[in-house]
PDB file of C-alpha atoms and ligand atoms in Angstrom:
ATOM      1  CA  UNK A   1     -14.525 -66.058   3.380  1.00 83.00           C
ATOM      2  CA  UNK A   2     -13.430 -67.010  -0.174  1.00 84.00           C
ATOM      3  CA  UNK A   3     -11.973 -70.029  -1.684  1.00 90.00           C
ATOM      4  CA  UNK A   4      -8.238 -69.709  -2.024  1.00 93.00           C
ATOM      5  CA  UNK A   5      -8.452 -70.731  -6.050  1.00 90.00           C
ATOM      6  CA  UNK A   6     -11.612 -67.709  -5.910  1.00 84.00           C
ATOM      7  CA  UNK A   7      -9.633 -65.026  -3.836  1.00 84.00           C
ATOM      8  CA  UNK A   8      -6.173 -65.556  -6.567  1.00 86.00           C
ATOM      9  CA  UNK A   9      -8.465 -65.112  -9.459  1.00 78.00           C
ATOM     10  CA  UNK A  10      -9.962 -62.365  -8.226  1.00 69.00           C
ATOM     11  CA  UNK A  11      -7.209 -60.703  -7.395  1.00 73.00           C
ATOM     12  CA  UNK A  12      -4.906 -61.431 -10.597  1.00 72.00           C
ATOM     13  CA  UNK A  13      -5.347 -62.244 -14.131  1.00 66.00           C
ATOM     14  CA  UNK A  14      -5.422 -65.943 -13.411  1.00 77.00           C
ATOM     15  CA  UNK A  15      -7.876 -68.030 -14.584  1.00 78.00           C
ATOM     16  CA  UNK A  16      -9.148 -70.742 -11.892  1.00 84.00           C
ATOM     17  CA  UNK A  17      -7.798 -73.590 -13.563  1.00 89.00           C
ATOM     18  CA  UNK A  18      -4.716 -71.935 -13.530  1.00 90.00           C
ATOM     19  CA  UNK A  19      -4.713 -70.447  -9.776  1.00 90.00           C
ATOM     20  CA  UNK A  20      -5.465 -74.289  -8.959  1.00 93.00           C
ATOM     21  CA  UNK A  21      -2.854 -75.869 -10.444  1.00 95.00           C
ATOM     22  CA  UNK A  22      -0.240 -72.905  -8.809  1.00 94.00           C
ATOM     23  CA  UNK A  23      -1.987 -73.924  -5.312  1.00 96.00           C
ATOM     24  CA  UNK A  24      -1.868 -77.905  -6.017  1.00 96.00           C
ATOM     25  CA  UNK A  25       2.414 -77.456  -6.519  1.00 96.00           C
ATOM     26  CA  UNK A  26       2.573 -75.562  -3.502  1.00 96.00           C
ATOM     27  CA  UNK A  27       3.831 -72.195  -4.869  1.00 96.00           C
ATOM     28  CA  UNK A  28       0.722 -70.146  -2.641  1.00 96.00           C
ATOM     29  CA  UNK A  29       1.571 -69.340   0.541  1.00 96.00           C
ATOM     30  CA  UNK A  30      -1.228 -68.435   3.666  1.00 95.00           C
ATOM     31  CA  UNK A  31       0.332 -67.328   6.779  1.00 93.00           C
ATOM     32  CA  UNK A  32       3.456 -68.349   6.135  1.00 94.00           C
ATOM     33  CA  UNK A  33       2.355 -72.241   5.502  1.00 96.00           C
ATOM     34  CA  UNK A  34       2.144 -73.543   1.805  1.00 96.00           C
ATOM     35  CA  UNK A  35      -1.847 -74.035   1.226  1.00 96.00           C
ATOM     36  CA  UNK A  36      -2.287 -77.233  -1.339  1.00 97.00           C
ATOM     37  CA  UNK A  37      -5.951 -76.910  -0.665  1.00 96.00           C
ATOM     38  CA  UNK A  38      -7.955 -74.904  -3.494  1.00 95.00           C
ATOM     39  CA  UNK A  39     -11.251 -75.947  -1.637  1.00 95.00           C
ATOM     40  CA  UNK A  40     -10.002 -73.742   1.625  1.00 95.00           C
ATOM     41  CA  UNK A  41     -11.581 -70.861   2.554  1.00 94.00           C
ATOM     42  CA  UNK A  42      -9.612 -67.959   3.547  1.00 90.00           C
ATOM     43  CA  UNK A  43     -10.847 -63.833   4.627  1.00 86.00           C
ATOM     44  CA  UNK A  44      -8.001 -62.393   2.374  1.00 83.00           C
ATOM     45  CA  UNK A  45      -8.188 -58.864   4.713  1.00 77.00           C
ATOM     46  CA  UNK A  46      -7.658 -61.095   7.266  1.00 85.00           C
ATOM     47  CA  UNK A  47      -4.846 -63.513   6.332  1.00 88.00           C
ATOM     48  CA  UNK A  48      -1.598 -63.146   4.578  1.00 90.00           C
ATOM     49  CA  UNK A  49      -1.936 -64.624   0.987  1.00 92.00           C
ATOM     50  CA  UNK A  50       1.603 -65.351  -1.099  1.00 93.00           C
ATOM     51  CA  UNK A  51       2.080 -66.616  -4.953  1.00 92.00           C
ATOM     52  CA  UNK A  52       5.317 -67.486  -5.894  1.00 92.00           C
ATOM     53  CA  UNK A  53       6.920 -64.819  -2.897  1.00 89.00           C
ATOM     54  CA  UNK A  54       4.330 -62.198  -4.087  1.00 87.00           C
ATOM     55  CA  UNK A  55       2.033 -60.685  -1.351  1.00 86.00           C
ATOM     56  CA  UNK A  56      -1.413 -60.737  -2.866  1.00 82.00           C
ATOM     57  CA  UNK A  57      -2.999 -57.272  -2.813  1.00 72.00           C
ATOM     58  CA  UNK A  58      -6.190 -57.268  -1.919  1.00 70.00           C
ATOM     59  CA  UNK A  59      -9.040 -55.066  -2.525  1.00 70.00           C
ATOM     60  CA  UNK A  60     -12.665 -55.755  -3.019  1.00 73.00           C
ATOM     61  CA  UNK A  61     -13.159 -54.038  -6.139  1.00 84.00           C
ATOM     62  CA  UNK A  62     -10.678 -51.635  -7.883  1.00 86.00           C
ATOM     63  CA  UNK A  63     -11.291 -47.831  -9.414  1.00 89.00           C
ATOM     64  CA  UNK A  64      -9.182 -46.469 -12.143  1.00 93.00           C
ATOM     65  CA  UNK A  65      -9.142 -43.338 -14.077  1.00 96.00           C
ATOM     66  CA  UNK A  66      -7.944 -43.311 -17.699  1.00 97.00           C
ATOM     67  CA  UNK A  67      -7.052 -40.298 -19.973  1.00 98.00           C
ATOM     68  CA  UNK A  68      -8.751 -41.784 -22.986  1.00 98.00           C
ATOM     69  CA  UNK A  69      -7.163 -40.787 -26.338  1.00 98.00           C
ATOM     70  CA  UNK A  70      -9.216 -40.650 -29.872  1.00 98.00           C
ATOM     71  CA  UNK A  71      -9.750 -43.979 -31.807  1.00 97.00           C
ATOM     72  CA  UNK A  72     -10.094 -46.212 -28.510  1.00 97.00           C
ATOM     73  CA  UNK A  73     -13.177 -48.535 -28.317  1.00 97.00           C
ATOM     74  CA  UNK A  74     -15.043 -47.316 -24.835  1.00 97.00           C
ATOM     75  CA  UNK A  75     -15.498 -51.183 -23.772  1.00 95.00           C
ATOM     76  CA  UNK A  76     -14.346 -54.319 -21.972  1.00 94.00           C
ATOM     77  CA  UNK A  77     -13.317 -56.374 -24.455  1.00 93.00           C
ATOM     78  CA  UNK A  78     -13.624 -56.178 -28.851  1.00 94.00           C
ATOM     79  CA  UNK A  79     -11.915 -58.704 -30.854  1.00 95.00           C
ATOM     80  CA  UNK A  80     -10.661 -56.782 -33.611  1.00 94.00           C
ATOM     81  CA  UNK A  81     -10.237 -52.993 -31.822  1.00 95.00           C
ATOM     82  CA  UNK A  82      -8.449 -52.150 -29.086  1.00 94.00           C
ATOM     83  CA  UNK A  83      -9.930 -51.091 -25.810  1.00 97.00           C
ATOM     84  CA  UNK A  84     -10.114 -48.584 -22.815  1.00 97.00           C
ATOM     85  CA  UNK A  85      -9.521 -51.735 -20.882  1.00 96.00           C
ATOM     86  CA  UNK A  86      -6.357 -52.758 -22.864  1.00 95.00           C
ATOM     87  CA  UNK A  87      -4.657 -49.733 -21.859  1.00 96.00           C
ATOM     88  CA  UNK A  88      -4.193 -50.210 -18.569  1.00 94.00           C
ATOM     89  CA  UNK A  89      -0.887 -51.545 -17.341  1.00 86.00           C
ATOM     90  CA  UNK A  90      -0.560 -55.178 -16.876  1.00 78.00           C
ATOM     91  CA  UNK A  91      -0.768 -55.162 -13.103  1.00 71.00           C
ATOM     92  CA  UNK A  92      -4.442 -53.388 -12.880  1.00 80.00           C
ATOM     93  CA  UNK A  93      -6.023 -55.810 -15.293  1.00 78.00           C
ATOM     94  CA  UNK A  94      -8.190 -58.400 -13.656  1.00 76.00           C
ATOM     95  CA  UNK A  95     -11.474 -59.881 -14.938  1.00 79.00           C
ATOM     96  CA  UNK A  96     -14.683 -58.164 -14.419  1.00 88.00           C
ATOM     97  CA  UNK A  97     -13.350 -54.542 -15.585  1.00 94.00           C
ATOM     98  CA  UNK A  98     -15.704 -52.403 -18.026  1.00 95.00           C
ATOM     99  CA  UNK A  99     -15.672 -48.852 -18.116  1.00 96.00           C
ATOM    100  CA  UNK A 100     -18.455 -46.900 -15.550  1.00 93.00           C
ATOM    101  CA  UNK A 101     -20.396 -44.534 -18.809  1.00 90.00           C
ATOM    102  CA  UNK A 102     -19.380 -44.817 -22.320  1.00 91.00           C
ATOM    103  CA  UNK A 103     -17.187 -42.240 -24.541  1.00 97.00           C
ATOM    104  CA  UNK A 104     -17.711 -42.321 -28.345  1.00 97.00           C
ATOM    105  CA  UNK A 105     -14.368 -43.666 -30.045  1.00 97.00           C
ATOM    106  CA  UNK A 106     -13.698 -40.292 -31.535  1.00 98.00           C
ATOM    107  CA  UNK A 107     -14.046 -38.511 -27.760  1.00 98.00           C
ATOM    108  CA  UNK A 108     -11.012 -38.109 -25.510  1.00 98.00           C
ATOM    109  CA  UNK A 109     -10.602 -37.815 -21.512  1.00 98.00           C
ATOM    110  CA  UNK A 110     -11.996 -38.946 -17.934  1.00 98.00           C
ATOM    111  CA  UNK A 111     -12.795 -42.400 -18.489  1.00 97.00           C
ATOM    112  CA  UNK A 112     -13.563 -44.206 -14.949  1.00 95.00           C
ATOM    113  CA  UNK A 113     -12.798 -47.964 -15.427  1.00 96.00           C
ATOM    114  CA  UNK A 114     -13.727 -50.227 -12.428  1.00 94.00           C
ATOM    115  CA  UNK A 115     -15.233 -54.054 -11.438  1.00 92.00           C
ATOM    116  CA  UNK A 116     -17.723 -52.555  -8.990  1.00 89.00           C
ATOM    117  CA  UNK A 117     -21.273 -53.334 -10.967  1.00 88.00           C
ATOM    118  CA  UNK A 118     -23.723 -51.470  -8.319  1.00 83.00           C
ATOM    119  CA  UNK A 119     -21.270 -48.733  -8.081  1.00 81.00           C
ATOM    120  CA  UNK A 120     -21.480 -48.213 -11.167  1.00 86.00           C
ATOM    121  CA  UNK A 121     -25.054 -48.700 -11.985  1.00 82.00           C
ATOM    122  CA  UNK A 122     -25.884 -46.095  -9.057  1.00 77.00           C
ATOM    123  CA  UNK A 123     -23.507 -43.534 -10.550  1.00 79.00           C
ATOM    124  CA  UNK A 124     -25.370 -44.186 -14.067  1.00 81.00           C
ATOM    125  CA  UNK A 125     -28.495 -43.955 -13.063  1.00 80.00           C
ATOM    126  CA  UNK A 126     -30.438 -41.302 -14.088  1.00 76.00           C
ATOM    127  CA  UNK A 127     -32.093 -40.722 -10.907  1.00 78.00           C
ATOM    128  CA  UNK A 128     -28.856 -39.409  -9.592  1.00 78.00           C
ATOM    129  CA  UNK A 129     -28.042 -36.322 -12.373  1.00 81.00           C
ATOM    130  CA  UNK A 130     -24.358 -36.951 -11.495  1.00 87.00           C
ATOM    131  CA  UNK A 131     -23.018 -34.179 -13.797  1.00 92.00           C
ATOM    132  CA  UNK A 132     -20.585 -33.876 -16.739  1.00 94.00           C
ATOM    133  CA  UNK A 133     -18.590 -31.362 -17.800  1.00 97.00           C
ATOM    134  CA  UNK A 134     -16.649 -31.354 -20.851  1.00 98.00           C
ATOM    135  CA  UNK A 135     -14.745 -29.505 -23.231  1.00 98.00           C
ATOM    136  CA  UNK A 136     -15.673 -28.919 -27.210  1.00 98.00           C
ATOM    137  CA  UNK A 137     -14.495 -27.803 -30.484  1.00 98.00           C
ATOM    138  CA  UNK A 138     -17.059 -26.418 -32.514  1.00 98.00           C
ATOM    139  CA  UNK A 139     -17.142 -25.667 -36.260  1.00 98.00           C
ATOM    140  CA  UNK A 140     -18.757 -22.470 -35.983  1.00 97.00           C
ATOM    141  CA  UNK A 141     -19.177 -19.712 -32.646  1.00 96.00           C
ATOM    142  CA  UNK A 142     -22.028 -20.357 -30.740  1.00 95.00           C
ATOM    143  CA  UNK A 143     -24.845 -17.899 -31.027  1.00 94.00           C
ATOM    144  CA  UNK A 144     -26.444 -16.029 -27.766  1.00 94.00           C
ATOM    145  CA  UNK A 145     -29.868 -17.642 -29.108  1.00 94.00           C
ATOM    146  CA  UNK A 146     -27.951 -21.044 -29.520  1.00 94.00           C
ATOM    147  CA  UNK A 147     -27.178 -21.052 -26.223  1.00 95.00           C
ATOM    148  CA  UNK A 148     -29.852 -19.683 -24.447  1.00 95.00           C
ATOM    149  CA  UNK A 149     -31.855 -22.703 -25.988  1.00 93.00           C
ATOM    150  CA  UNK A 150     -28.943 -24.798 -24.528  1.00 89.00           C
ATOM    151  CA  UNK A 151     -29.801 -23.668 -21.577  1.00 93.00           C
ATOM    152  CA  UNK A 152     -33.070 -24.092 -21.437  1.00 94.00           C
ATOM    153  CA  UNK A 153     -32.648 -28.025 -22.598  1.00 93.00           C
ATOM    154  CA  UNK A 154     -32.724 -28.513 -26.198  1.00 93.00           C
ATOM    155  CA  UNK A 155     -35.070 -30.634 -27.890  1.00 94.00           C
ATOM    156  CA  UNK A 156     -32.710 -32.956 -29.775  1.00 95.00           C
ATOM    157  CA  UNK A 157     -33.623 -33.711 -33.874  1.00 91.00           C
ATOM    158  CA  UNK A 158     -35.392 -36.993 -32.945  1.00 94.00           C
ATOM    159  CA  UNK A 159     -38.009 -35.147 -30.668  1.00 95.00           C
ATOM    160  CA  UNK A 160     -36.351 -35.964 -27.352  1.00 94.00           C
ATOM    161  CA  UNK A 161     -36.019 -33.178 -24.617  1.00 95.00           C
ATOM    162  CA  UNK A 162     -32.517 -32.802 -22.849  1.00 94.00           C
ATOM    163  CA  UNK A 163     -32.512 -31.266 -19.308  1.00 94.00           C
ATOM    164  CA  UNK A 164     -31.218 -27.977 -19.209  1.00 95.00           C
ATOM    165  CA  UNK A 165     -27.539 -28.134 -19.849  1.00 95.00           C
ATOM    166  CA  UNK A 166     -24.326 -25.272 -18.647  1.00 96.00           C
ATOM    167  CA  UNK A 167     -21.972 -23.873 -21.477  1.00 97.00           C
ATOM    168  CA  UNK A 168     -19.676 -21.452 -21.362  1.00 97.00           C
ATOM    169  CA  UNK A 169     -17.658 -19.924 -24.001  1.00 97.00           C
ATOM    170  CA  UNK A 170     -13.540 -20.227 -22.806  1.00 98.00           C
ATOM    171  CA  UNK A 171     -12.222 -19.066 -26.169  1.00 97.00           C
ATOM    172  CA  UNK A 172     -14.213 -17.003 -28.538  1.00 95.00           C
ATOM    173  CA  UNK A 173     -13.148 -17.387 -32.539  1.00 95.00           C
ATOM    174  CA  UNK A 174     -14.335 -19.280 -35.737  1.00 96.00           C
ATOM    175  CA  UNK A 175     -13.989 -22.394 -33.821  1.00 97.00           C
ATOM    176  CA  UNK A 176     -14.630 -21.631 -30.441  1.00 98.00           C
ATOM    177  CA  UNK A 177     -13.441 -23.448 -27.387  1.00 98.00           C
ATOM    178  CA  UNK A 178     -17.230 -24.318 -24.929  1.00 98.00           C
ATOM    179  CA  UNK A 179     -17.252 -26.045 -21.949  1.00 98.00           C
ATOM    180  CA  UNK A 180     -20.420 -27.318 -21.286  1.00 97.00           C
ATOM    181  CA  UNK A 181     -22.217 -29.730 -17.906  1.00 97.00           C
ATOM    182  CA  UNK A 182     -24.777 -32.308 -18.605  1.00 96.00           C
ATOM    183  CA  UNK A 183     -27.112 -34.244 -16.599  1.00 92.00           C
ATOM    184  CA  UNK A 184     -27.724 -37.149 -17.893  1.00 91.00           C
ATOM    185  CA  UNK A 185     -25.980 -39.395 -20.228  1.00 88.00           C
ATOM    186  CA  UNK A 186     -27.983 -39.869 -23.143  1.00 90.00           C
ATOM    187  CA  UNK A 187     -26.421 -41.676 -26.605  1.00 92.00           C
ATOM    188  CA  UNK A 188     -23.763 -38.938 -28.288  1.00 95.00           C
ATOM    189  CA  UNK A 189     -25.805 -36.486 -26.213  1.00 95.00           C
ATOM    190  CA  UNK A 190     -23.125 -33.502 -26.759  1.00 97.00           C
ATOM    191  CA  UNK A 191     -23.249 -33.709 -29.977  1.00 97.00           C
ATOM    192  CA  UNK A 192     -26.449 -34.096 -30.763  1.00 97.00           C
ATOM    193  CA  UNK A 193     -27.220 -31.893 -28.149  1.00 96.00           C
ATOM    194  CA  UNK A 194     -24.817 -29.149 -30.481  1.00 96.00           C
ATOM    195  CA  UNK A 195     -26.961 -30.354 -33.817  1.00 95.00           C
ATOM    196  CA  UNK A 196     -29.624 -29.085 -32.308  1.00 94.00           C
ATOM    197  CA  UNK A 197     -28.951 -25.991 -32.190  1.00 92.00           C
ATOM    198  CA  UNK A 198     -26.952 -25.824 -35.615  1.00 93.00           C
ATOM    199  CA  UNK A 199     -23.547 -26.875 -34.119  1.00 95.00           C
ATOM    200  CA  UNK A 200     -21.234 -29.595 -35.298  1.00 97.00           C
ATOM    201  CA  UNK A 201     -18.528 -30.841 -32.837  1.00 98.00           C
ATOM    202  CA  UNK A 202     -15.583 -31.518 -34.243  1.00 98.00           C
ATOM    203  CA  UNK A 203     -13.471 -32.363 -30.823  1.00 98.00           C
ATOM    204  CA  UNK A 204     -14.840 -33.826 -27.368  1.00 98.00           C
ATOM    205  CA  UNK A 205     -12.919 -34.079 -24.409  1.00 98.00           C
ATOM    206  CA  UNK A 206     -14.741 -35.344 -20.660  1.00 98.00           C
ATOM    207  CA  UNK A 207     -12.836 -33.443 -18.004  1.00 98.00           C
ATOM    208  CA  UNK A 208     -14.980 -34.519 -14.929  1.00 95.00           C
ATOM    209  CA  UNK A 209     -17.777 -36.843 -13.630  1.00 92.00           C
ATOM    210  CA  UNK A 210     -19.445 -35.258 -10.738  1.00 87.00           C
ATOM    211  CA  UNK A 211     -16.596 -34.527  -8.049  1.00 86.00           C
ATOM    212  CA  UNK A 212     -14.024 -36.568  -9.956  1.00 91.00           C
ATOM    213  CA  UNK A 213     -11.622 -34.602 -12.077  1.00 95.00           C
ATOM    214  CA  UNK A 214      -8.964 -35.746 -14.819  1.00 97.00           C
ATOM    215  CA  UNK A 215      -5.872 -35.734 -13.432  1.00 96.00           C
ATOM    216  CA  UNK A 216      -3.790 -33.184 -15.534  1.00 95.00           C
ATOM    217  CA  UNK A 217      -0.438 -35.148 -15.166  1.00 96.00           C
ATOM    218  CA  UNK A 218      -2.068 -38.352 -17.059  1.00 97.00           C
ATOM    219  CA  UNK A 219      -0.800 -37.836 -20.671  1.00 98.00           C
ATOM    220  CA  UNK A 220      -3.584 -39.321 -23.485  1.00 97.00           C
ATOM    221  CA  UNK A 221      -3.546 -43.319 -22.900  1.00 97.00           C
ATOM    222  CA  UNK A 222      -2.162 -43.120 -19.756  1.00 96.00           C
ATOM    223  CA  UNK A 223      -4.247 -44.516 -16.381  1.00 95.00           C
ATOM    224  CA  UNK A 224      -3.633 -44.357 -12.563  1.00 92.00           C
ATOM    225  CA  UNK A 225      -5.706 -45.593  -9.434  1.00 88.00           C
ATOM    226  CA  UNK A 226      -8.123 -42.812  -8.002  1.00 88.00           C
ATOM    227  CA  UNK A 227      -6.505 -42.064  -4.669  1.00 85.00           C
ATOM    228  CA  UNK A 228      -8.701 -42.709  -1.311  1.00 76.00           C
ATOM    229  CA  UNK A 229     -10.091 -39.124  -1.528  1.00 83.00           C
ATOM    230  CA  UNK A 230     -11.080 -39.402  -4.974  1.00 85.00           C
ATOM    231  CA  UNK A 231     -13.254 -42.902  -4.487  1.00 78.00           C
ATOM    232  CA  UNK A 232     -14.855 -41.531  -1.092  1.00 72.00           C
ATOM    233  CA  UNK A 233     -15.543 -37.932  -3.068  1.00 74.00           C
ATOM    234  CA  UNK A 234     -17.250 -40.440  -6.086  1.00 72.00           C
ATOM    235  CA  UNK A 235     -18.558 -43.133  -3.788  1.00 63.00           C
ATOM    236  CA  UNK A 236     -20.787 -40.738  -1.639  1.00 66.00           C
ATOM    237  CA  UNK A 237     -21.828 -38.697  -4.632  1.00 64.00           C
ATOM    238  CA  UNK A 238     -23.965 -41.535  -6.112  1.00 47.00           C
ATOM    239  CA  UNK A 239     -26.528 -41.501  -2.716  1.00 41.00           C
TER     240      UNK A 239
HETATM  241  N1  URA B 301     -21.547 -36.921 -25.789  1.00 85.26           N
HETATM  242  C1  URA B 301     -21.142 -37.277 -27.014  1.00 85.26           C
HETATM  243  O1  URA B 301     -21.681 -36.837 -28.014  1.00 85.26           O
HETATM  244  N2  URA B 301     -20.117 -38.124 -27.122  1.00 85.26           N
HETATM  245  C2  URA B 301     -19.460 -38.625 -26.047  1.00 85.26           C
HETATM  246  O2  URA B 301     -18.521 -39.390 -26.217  1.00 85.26           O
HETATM  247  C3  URA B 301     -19.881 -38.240 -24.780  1.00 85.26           C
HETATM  248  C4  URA B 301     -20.941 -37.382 -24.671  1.00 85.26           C
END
């Protein structure tokens, strides 16, 4: 049980003071009856919430997945860049949102933006080696010693050890095509990880997060729910 001014700001982009004043001239709705009554408390799964003729979708906490493009800041909110967060469509954005795992601003792909904290935190965590996979340009082909050591976790420049890491070559050439799975999440780990072994990346793309894969059909900077199967895949991982 919520208060109704708590359950429409939680639910929409409306700020309390706002949601109050929409309740206090009678343009909310529960059950049918107009509700003048911020100060109520309501189970919104269990009654029928309306603002301005609008059923009031509810959902605890929400799970999107974003095709990130290049030059997009991989967080809530920046004042002078614009965000993951501001690409999603009017209608998903609700406070609360950050994106679950940064990208760098230069990387592209699977970005999972949601308001679920613990969720979030438990698929983070390190204890849970949820892995990574993603795809990379790099600016020279990859040696067999180069990625052996890959394999075997590299020691990055700075002295610390990665776990061991998967990469496979999909396109052979000058500037082969790798896809590689990580572990862990360490700061510009793929790159980095590439350095140290006398690689430069020059284009990053995350494909998946553990069972959770980038839906083809999303074209760069476009976003979608994740579908029931996709959160209960994601959800369970974490334990
Ligand atoms: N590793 C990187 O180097 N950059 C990213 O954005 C993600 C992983």
């Amino acid at each position: 049980m919520d208060r109704l001014d708590k359950i429409l700001c939680s639910q929409t982009t409306l700020t309390r003071t706002e949601a109050g004043r929409l309740i206090k001239i009678g343009r909310v709705t529960v059950d049918g009856k107009v509700c003048k009554q911020a100060s109520t408390k309501w189970d919104p799964a269990a009654h029928e919430i309306v603002v301005d003729g609008k059923r009031l979708g509810y959902a605890q906490n929400v799970y999107w997945m974003l095709n990130k493009p290049a030059g997009i800041l991989c967080v809530s909110r920046d004042p002078k860049q614009p965000t993951v967060v501001d690409l999603l469509p009017e209608e998903a954005r609700r406070k609360g949102l950050f994106p679950a795992g940064r990208l760098d601003k230069d990387t592209h792909g699977l970005v999972l933006i949601t308001d679920d904290g613990a969720f979030a935190h438990a698929m983070l965590s390190p204890r849970h080696h949820i892995p990574k996979t993603y795809r990379a340009v790099l600016d020279k082909p990859l040696s067999d010693e180069a990625a052996d050591a890959f394999r075997a976790g590299p020691t990055l420049e700075d002295g610390t050890e990665c776990l061991p890491a998967e990469v496979t070559v999909l396109e052979e050439g000058d500037t082969p095509l790798v896809e590689v799975v990580i572990y862990e999440g360490k700061f510009h780990q793929i790159k980095r990880m590439f350095a140290a072994v006398g690689c430069h990346v020059v284009w990053l793309k995350r494909i998946a997060m553990g069972g959770l894969v980038l839906d083809e059909q999303l074209a760069e900077g476009e976003s979608r729910p994740l579908t029931e199967d996709e959160k209960y895949s994601i959800l369970n991982e974490k334990h």
